[in-house]
XYZ file of C-alpha atoms in Angstrom:
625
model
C 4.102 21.077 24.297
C 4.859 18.164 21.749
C 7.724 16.143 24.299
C 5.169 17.198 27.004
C 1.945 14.991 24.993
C 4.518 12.558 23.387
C 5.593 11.895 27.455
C 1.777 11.593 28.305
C 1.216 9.074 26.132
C 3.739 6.760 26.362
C 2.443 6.827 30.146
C -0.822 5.710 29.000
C 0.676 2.812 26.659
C 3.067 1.827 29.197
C -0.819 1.512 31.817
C -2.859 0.296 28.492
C -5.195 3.509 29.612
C -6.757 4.457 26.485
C -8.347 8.063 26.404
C -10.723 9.439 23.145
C -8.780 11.884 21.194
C -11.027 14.931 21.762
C -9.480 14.398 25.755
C -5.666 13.728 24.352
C -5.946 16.839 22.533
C -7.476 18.639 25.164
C -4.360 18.230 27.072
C -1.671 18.681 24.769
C -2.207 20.324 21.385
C 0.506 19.989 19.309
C 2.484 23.047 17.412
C 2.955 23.827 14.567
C 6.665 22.907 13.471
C 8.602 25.052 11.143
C 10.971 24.823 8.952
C 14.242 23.173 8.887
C 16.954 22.157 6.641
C 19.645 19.499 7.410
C 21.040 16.933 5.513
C 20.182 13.525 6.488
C 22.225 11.358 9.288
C 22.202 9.175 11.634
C 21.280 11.675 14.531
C 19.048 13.965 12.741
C 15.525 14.689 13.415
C 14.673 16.421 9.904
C 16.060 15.216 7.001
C 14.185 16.906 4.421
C 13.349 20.759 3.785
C 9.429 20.635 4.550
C 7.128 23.344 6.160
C 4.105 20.897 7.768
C 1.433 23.489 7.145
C -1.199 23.091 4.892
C -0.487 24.197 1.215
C -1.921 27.261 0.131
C -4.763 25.872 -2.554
C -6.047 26.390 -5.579
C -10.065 26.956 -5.961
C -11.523 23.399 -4.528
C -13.769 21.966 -7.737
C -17.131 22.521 -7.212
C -19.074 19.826 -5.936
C -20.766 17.715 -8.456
C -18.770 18.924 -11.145
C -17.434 16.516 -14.355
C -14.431 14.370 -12.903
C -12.392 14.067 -15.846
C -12.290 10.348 -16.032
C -13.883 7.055 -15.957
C -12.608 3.952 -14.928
C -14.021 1.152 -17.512
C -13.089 -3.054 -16.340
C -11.135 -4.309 -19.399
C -10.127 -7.532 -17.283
C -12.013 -9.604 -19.812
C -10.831 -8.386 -23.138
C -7.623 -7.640 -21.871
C -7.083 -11.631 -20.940
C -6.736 -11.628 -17.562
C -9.202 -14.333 -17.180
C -8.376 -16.482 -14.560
C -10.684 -16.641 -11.962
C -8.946 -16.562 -8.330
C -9.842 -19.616 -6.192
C -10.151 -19.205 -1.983
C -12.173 -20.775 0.039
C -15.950 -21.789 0.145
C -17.892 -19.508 -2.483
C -21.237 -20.184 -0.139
C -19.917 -21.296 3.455
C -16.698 -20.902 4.747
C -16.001 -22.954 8.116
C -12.472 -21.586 8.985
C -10.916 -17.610 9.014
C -8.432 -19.252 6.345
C -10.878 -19.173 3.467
C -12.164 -15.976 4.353
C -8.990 -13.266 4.071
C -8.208 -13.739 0.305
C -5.252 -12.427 -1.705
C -3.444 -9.505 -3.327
C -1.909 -8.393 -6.623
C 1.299 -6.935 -8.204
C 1.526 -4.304 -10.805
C 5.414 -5.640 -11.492
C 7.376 -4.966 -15.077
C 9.127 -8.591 -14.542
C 10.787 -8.177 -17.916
C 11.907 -4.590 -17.716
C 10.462 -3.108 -20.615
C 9.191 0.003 -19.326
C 5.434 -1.635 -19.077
C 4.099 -2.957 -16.085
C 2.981 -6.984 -16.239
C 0.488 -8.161 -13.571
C 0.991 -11.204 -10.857
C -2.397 -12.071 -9.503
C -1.907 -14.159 -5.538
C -4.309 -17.159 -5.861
C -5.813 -19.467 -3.302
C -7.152 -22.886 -2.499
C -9.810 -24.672 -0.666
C -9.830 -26.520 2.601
C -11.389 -29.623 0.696
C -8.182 -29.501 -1.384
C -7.333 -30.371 -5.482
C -6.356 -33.572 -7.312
C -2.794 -33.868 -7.805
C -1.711 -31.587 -10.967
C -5.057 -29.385 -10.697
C -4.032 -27.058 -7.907
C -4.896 -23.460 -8.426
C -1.503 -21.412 -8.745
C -0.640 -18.055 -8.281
C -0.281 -16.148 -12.420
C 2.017 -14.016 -14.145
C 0.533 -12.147 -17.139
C 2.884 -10.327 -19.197
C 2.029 -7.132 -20.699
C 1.560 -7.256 -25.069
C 1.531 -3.238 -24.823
C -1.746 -3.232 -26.878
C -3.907 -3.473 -24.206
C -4.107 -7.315 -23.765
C -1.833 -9.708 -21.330
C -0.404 -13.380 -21.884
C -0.449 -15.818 -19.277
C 3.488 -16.516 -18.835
C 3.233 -18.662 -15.662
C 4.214 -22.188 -16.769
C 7.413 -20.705 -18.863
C 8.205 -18.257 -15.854
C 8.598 -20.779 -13.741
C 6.549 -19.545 -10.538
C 4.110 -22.623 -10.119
C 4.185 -22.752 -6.625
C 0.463 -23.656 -5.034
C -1.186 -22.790 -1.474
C -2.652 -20.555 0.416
C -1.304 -17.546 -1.389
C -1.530 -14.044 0.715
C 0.462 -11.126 -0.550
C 3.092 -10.118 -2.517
C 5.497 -7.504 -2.808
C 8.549 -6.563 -5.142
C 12.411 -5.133 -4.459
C 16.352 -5.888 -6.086
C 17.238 -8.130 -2.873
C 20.338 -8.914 -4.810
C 21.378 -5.820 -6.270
C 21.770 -7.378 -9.783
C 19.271 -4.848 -11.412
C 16.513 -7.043 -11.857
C 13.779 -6.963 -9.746
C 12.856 -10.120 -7.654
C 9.121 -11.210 -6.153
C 8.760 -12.366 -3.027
C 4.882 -14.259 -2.236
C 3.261 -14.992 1.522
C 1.529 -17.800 2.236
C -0.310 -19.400 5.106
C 2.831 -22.211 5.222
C 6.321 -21.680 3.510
C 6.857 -18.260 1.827
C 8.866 -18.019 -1.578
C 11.382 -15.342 -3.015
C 11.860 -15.992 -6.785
C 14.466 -14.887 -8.029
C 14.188 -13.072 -11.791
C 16.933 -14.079 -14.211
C 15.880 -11.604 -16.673
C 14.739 -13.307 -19.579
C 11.202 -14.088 -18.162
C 12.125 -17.228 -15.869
C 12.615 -16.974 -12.318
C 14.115 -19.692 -9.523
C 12.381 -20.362 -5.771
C 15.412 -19.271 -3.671
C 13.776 -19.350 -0.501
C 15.793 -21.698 0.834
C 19.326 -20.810 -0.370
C 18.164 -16.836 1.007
C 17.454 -18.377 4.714
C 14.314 -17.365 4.610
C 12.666 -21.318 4.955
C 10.165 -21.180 8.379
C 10.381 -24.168 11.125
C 6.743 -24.274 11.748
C 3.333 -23.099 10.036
C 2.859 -19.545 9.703
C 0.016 -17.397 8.667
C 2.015 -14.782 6.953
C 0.350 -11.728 5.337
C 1.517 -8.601 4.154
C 5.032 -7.647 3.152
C 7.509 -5.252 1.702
C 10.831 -4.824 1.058
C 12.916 -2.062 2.811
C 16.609 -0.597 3.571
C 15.652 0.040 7.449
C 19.244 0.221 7.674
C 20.245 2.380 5.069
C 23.331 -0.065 4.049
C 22.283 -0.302 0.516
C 20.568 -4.293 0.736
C 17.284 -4.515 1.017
C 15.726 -6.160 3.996
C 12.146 -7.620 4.460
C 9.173 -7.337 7.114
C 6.455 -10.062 7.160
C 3.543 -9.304 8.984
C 2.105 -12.304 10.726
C -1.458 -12.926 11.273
C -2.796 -16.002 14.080
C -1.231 -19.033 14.785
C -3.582 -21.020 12.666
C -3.670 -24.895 12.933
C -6.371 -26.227 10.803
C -6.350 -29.516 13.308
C -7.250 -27.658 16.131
C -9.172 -24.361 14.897
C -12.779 -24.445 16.609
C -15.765 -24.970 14.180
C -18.179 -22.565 14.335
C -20.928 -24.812 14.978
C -19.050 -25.991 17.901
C -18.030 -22.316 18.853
C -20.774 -20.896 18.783
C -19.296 -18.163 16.445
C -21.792 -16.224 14.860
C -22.345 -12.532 13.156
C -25.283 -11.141 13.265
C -26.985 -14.558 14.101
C -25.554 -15.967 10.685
C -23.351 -18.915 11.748
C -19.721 -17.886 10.417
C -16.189 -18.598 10.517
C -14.658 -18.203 14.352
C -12.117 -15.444 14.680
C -9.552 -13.479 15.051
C -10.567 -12.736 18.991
C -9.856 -15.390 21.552
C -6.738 -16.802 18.943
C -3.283 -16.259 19.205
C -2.012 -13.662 17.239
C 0.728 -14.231 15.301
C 4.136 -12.471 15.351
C 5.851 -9.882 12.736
C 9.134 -10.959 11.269
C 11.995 -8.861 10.060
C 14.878 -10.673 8.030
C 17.830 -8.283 7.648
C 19.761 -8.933 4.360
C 23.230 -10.027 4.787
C 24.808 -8.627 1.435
C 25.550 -12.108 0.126
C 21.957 -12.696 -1.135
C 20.947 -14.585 2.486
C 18.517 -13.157 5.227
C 18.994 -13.346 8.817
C 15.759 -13.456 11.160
C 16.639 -10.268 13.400
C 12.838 -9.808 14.988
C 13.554 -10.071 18.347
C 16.614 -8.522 18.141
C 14.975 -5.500 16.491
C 12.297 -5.381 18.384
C 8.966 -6.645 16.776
C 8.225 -8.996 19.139
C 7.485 -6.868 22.034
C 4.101 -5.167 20.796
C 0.742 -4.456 21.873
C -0.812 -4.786 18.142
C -1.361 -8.553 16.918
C -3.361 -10.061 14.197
C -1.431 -8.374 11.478
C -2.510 -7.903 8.201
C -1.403 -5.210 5.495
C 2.015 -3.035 6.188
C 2.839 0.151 4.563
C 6.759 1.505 4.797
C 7.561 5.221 4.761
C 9.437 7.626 6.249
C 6.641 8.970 8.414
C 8.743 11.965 10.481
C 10.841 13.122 7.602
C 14.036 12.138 9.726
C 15.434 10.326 6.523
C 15.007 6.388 7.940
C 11.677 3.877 6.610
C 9.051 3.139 8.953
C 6.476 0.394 9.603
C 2.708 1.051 9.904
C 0.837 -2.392 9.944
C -2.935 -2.321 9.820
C -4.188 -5.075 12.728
C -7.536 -6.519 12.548
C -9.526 -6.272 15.952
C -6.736 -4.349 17.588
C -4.455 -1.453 17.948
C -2.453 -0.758 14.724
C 1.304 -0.848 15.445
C 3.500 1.444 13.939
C 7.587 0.381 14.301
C 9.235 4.139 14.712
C 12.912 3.070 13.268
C 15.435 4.026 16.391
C 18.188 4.377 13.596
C 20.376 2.368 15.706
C 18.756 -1.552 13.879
C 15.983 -1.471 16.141
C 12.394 0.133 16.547
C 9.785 1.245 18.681
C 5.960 0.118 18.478
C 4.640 3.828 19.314
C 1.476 3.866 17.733
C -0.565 5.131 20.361
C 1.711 8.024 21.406
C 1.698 9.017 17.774
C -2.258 8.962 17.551
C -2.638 6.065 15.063
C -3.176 3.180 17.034
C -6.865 3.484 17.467
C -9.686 4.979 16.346
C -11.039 8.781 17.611
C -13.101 7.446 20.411
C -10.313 5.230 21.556
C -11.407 2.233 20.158
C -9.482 -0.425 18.329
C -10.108 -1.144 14.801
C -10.378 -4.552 12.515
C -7.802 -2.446 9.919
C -7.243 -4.076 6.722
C -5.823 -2.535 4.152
C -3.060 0.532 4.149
C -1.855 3.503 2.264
C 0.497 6.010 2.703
C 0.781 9.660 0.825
C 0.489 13.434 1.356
C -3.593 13.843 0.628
C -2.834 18.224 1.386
C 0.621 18.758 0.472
C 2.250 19.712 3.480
C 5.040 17.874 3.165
C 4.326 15.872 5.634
C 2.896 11.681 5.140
C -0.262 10.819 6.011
C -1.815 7.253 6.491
C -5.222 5.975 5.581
C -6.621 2.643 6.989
C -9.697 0.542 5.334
C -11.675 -1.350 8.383
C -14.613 -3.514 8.991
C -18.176 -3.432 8.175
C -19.679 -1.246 10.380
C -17.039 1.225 11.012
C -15.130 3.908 8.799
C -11.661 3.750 7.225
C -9.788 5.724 8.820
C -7.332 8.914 7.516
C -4.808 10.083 10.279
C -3.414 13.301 8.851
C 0.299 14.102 9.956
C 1.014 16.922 12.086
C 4.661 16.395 12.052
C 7.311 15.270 14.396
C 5.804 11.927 14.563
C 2.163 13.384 15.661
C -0.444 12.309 13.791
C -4.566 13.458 14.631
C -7.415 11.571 13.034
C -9.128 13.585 10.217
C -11.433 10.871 9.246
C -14.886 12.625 10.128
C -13.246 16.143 9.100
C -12.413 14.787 5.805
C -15.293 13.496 4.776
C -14.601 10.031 4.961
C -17.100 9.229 7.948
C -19.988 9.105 5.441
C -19.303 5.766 4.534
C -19.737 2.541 6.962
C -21.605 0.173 5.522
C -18.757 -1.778 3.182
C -16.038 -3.813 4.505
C -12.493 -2.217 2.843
C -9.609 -4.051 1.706
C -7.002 -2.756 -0.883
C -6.763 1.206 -0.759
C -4.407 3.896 -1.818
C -3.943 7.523 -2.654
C -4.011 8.130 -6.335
C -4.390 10.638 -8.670
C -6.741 9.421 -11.525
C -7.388 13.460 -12.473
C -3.484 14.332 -12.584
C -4.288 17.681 -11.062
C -1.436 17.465 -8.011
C -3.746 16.102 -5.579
C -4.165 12.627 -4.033
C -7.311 11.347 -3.998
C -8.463 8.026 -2.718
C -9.586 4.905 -4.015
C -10.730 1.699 -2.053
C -11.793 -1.506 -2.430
C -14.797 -3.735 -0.626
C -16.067 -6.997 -0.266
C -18.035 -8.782 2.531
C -15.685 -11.208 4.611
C -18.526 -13.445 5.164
C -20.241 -15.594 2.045
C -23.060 -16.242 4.620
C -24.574 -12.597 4.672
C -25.890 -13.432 0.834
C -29.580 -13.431 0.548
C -30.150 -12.707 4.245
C -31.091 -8.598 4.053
C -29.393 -8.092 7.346
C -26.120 -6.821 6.162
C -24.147 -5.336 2.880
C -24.308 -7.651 0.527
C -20.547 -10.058 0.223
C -20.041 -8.329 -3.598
C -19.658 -4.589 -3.106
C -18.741 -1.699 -5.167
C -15.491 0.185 -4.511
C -15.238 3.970 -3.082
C -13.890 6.747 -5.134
C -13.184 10.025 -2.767
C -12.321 13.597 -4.719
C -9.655 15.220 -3.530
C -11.317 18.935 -2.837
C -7.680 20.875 -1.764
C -9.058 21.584 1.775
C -8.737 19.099 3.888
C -11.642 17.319 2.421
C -13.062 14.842 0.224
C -15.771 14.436 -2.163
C -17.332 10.753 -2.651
C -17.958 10.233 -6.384
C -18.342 6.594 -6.743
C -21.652 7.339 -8.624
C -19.684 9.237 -11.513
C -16.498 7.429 -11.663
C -17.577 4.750 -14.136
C -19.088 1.308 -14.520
C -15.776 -0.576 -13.263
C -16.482 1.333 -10.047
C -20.166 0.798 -9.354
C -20.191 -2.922 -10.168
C -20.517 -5.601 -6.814
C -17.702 -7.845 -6.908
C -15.916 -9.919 -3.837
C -12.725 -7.426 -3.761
C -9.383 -8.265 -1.764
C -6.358 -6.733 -2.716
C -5.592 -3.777 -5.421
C -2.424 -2.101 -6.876
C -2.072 1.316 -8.756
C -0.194 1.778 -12.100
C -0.725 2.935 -15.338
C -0.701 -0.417 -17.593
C -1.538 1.152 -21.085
C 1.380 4.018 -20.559
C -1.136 6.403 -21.060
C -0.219 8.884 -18.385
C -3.265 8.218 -15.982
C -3.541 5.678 -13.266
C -5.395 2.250 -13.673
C -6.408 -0.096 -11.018
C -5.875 -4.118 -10.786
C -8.171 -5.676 -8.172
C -8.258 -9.267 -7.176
C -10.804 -11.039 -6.116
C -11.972 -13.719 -4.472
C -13.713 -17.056 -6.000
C -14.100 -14.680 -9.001
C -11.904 -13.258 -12.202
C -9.873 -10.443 -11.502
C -11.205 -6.425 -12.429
C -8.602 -4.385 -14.595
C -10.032 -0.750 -14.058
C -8.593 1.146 -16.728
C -8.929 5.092 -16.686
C -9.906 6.951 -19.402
C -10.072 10.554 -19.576
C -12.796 12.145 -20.644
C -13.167 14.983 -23.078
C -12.793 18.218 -20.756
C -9.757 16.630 -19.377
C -7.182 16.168 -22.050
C -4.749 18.853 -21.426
C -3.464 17.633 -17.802
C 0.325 16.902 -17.551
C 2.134 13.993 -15.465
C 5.570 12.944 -14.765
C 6.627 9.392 -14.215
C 10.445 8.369 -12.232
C 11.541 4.765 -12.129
C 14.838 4.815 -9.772
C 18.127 3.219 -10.112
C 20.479 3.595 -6.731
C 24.188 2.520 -6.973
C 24.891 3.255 -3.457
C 21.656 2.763 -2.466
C 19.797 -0.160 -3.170
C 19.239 -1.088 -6.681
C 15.462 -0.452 -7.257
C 15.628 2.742 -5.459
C 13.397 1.841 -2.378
C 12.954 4.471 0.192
C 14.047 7.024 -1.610
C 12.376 10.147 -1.578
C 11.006 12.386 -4.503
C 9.601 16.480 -4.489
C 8.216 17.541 -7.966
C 7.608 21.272 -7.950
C 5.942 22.461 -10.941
C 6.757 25.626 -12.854
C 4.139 26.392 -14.463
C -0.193 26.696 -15.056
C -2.222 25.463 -11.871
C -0.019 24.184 -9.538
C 1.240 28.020 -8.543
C 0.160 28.946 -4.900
C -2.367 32.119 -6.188
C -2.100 33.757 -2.775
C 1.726 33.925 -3.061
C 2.399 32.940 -6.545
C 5.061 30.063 -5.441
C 4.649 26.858 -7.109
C 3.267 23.586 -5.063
C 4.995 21.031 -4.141
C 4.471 16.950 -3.988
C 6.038 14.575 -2.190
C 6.049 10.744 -2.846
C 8.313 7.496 -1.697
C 9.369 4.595 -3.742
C 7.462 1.753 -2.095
C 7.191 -2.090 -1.895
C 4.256 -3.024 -0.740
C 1.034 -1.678 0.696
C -2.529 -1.605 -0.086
C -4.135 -5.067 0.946
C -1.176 -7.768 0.421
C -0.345 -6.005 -2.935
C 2.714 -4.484 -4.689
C 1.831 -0.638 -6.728
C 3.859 -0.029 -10.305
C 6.981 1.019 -8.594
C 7.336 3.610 -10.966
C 6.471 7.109 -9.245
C 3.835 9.050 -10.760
C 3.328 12.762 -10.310
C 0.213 14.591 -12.302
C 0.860 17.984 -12.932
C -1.797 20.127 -13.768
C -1.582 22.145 -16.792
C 2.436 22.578 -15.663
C 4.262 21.836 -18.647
C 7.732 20.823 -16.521
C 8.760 20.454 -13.109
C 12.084 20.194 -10.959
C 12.608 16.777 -9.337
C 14.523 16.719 -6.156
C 15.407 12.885 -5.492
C 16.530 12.039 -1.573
C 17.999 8.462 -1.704
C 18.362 6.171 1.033
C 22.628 6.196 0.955
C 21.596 10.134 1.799
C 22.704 11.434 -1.649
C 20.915 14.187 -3.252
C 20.093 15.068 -6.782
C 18.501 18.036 -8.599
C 16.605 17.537 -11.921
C 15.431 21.224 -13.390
C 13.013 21.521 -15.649
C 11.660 18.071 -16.826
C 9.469 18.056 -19.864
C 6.168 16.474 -18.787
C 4.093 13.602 -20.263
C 7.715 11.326 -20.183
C 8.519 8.655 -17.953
C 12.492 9.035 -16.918
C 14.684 6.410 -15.575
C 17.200 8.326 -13.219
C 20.529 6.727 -11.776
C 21.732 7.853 -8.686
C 23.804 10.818 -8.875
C 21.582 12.453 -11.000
C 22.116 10.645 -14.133
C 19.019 10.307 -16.666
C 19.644 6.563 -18.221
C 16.452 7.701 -20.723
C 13.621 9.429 -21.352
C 10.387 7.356 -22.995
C 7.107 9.769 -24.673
C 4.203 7.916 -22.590
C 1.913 7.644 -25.933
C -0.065 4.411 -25.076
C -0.433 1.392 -25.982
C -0.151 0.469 -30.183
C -3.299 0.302 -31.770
């Protein structure tokens, strides 16, 4: 039944026919797949021991009940003060000004706490010489406050910053930063001590002509132990030539605005493969990103999306199908989005995706994807049905309640630490304009909070999840990580034309005794920060035991660069854990080594080497008072 639909589609992809899914799945519902246990190679389908099904849950919380936390902004106090310049703040005349920037929760120094690189912007109009806004690097004081390190850290580049994202290209065990830009790229390379060096050029990774690049991330899509690098490309933009929209005639909602993306020329999606000698070598044609239907490419998530043990690329398009790369395991993929059920949304229709996140929101082992669109539409959650299948659970979720906001950054999270991924997402108009008309959301929006309720479905609690939630603010991109070391997860949030939000969560008082478990990766084999490699944390003990069967639950999770809107999470993998008081970690690297941790005490953050080794253990008390 599954090669029957999978053979269907491609027909329709191959004859751009483009059917709702109610019809696809009319004709060809998929199995169920069951279980199957193989080590991973280069010829195997299943590389990891998984039974897609729906978890058996624990009671769902009752609706309206206490969420545990509240996220409070601390952006101010905590010295992240510089505001983030891009574009017109009333008018913006070109689609340049209007996409803004991402953010990196990224422990530059490696000292087990998490500093924060804010993208910044610029203005069509331009800056004196020496006043150019530039991209900062705030280094965490572990008391709850940052210092602006940018001048001594060397990374003064200016521009038309995008995203960001963060992986070992080197292997030396430090962990380098690599920046998009509408223009020339840069890859700085960390020296450990706080400075880094623009190597873009000595890494062959300098561009020929102008590109609007966008999202990124780091990956081994070759498994050979170097990490490579996909840059998602948005329109061939040429500020000499882009219409005006007073000469265009572009308009939304009879408000004169910015022309674009439709009628431009989308740009194409670039994958360097790493040479092992610290250079890159453009292999996209080669590879085969040119040859896609999706265009206009904006955020990219990488994961190993049919558990066959190889990364992955899901890009989130604006005003067209979403492409997703399948890896042929062979240095090539396959664009087969619409096949797969995640090129479009349920009706058929294409999407103006934004932002994208990748994680298992009901535990079945299986990754699922969830898209932030335009004003007007929902985000979109396509829930994974295995075997590269995936069916879109946005309206079944829950999520269809909300269309008024335009979303950027997203991602799964869990801000309760009770096992289960919940969802968090960012908004902000894309059009200065709408201001003071009353025909349209407002361009400073709150974000979305969604309650993971261990059925399928989600609760929206953006009402109770604190003041750093329900205040307006022009949002872009957003990364996860837990910047006090307090064992919940906090949210950075750029912004554009404005300062920067730093969401901290705080528990509340009938939440206290929830566990967590944090992994930070080394490979030896595999590449150096661990990237691709795949972690399941069973837990032994308290609420995370099946009560129909009485076997513990399982949660899986990827070491990722990139993701979100243009923004790199703390790569540091966090689990929450219920009342469990330890769990087994089961660590799948990319070289296709396995290791078994039993019984990890919670509450610790553990740095593991590959082959199983734990380089240390740290208590995760918070910051010093």
């Amino acid at each position: 039944m599954r090669a029957d639909r999978r053979r269907f589609l491609k027909s329709l992809s191959r004859t751009a026919l483009v059917l709702s899914l109610e019809d696809v799945l009319s004709l060809a519902m998929p199995a169920q797949m069951g279980p199957q246990q193989q080590a991973p190679s280069g010829n195997s389908r299943q590389a990891y021991d998984v039974k897609p099904r729906a978890a058996k849950l624990n009671p769902s919380p009752v609706l309206g009940a206490p969420l545990g936390y509240t996220f409070l902004d601390v952006a101010k106090q905590s010295g992240l003060n510089a505001k983030t310049i891009y574009g017109g703040e009333h008018k913006n005349r070109y689609l340049l000004e209007t996409t803004g920037c991402g953010v990196a929760f990224y422990d530059f120094d490696h000292d087990d706490w998490v500093d924060i690189f804010l993208v910044n912007g610029s203005r069509i109009e331009g800056f004196p010489k020496g006043q150019e806004p530039m991209s900062r690097l705030f280094k965490n004081n572990r008391d709850g406050t940052f210092t602006d390190v940018t001048a001594k850290s060397g990374m003064t580049r200016t521009g038309w910053g995008q995203g960001c994202c963060v992986g070992d290209y080197d292997n030396d065990g430090l962990d380098d930063l690599f920046v998009t830009y509408y223009g020339q790229n840069v890859l700085y390379k960390s020296h450990g001590d706080g400075t880094f060096t623009d190597v873009t050029a000595k890494a062959g990774l300098s561009q020929k002509t102008t590109r609007w690049n966008t999202g990124c991330a780091f990956l081994d899509y070759d498994r050979d132990g170097h990490l490579d690098l996909f840059v998602a490309n948005y329109i061939d933009f040429d500020i000499k030539t882009a219409p005006l929209p007073e000469a265009a005639g572009c308009a939304y909602k009879g408000i004169q605005v910015a022309c674009g993306p439709p009628g431009l020329n989308g740009g194409k999606n670039i994958l360097y493969r790493n040479n092992g000698d610290g250079t890159f070598s453009d292999v996209s044609e080669r590879a085969g990103m040119l040859n896609t239907i999706g265009t206009y490419a904006l955020s990219v998530s990488v994961a190993d999306l049919d558990n066959d043990g190889w990364p992955d690329i899901y890009v989130a398009n604006d005003s067209t199908a979403a492409t997703f790369y399948h890896n042929q395991k062979d240095g090539t993929f396959k664009d087969e989005a619409i096949e797969s059920g995640i090129a479009y949304s349920p009706d058929g229709r294409p999407q103006a995706g934004m932002g994208v996140s990748v994680g298992d929101f009901n535990r079945d082992g299986l990754l699922d994807i969830v898209k932030t669109n335009f004003a007007g539409d929902t985000d979109s959650l396509y829930q994974n049905l295995g075997d590269g299948n995936f069916e879109d659970h946005t309206y079944l979720s829950g999520l269809g309640v909300n269309t008024r906001f335009l979303g950027w950054g997203v991602g799964f999270f869990d801000p309760d630490n009770d096992g289960w991924p919940d969802l968090f997402m960012s908004n902000g108009h894309v059009y200065p304009e709408v201001d003071g008309t009353h025909i349209d959301s407002p361009y400073a929006e709150h974000k979305y909070v969604y309650r993971n309720l261990r059925d399928g479905q989600f609760e929206e609690v953006t009402d109770r999840a604190g003041s750093g939630i329900t205040a307006s603010v022009p949002a872009r991109g957003c990364a996860f990580g837990d910047f006090d070391n307090d064992g919940d997860i906090d949210v950075v949030v750029n912004c554009v034309n404005a300062p920067p939000q730093l969401l901290r969560c705080d528990r509340t008082a009938d939440a206290k005794n929830v566990n967590f478990l944090k992994l930070r990766l080394v490979g030896t084999k595999s590449n150096r920060s661990g990237i691709g490699a795949r972690l399941t944390v069973t837990a032994q003990t308290g609420t995370q035991y099946d009560p129909a069967s009485k076997a513990p639950l399982k949660q899986i999770d990827e070491v990722r660069s990139g993701g979100s809107y243009f923004s790199q999470n703390d790569p540091r993998v966090h689990f929450g854990l219920g009342s469990a008081a330890t769990a087994d970690v089961e660590i799948h690297w990319p070289s296709g080594a396995r290791d078994s941790l039993k019984a990890l005490a919670a509450n610790k953050l553990y740095v593991v080497q590959e082959g199983g080794k734990i380089l240390r253990s740290v208590d995760m008390n918070g910051p010093r008072r």
